[in-house]
DNA sequence: TAGATTGTTAATCGATTAACAATC
DNA sequence: TAGATTGTTAATCGATTAACAATC
């Protein structure tokens, strides 16, 4: 029997993937300034990275190769990165939990730049259910799975208190959701084919806090 | 001459540091349930990590060692991690930019759990300057450096549009700030001893989006 | 004691960096 | 052509994992 092996393109590391959005912002700002081409070395200078690393990152996602003595076309590179990241394809998402965070997410219009479109929100609050908020319908949480499946939605955004997060997560997964953006400070258990991306300010605060500890109170200094 | 070499404690990797907040949340939830001790293996199961990795992480920050056949004291481990991350020491911060994001940050009370205390906010809007918002004074952006220096503040939070972010950053650094939490989607240039921690939802969206691309539209599949 | 669990040293794996050849 | 810049292959570095000894 002939097997169908999905080819997932050049593999780039998670770290490289995480650098892509920063490159993208930078390239957009260059484009605004009317700059046509950019070299890996100038980009590296800008970000404090090594030239080689940037060149590898660009090479990994760029469809059109860079030209010696010229660099990369800003426009082509923007296109390559956006295509690579899938920002060109609109992906529908549903949001669960319309508290202050959830409402802010619902209100935010910049998601379209990432190909994300929130089509419906869910909450338990009877006062909210059945209303429209920022042009999006708010539905009962009981309908999460059904709606996700019916609308063929593959992204779920969890903005509920942590006590409810796993339950909501299970409902999303039952509805066929394959990627979950989790704002609740709790680890979610999901099947292997579902990705959970945690948005957690605690991680940032930990890094900031640790740096400050080290800078301001170097512990246990020793005299030599 | 006798040199004073600061000893910065056991070095743990950035990745390990980033796992600490998740452990902390987990340990707090165990404590709420009245659980006294926890093993590295159970923790690993919970998070889908390897037992060895968790044990190394715990060992790196724990002051009291784990006991064979018992594991680690939940309480002692919470203490160790919070101390390690510096969440026990209150650190004062100033926030620049009181738009909807800035206001939300000002309003959020959970920062005290991370030892963070926002003491003042800054904005350019004359309507805001001189007022109190969520019990915090809003001052003119012209006073950023002075205030930071006078109050001995070492953390700055940037919640202004990206066009103004580098200028604000420079003012913070001039005022002696050593750690910057940047919500503007732009790379900030700072001296070597200043840390910039970027909070950028674009990174999360990139990871989610890429996963979905791979899962739903595996490109260029080939028949064998 | 036996077994669960810890801590330590060595091996593996993956990402970054270095060296160098290719090309506009 | 010379030089800037690219792409590729090999070396290094650091994080994770494995193997195993120690201990309650």
GROMACS .gro file of C-alpha atoms in nm, chain B residues 23 55 117 188:
model
    4
  247UNK     CA    1   0.603   2.444   3.962
  279UNK     CA    2   1.453   1.649   4.017
  341UNK     CA    3   0.463   4.699   4.356
  412UNK     CA    4   1.474   4.799   2.272
   0.00000   0.00000   0.00000
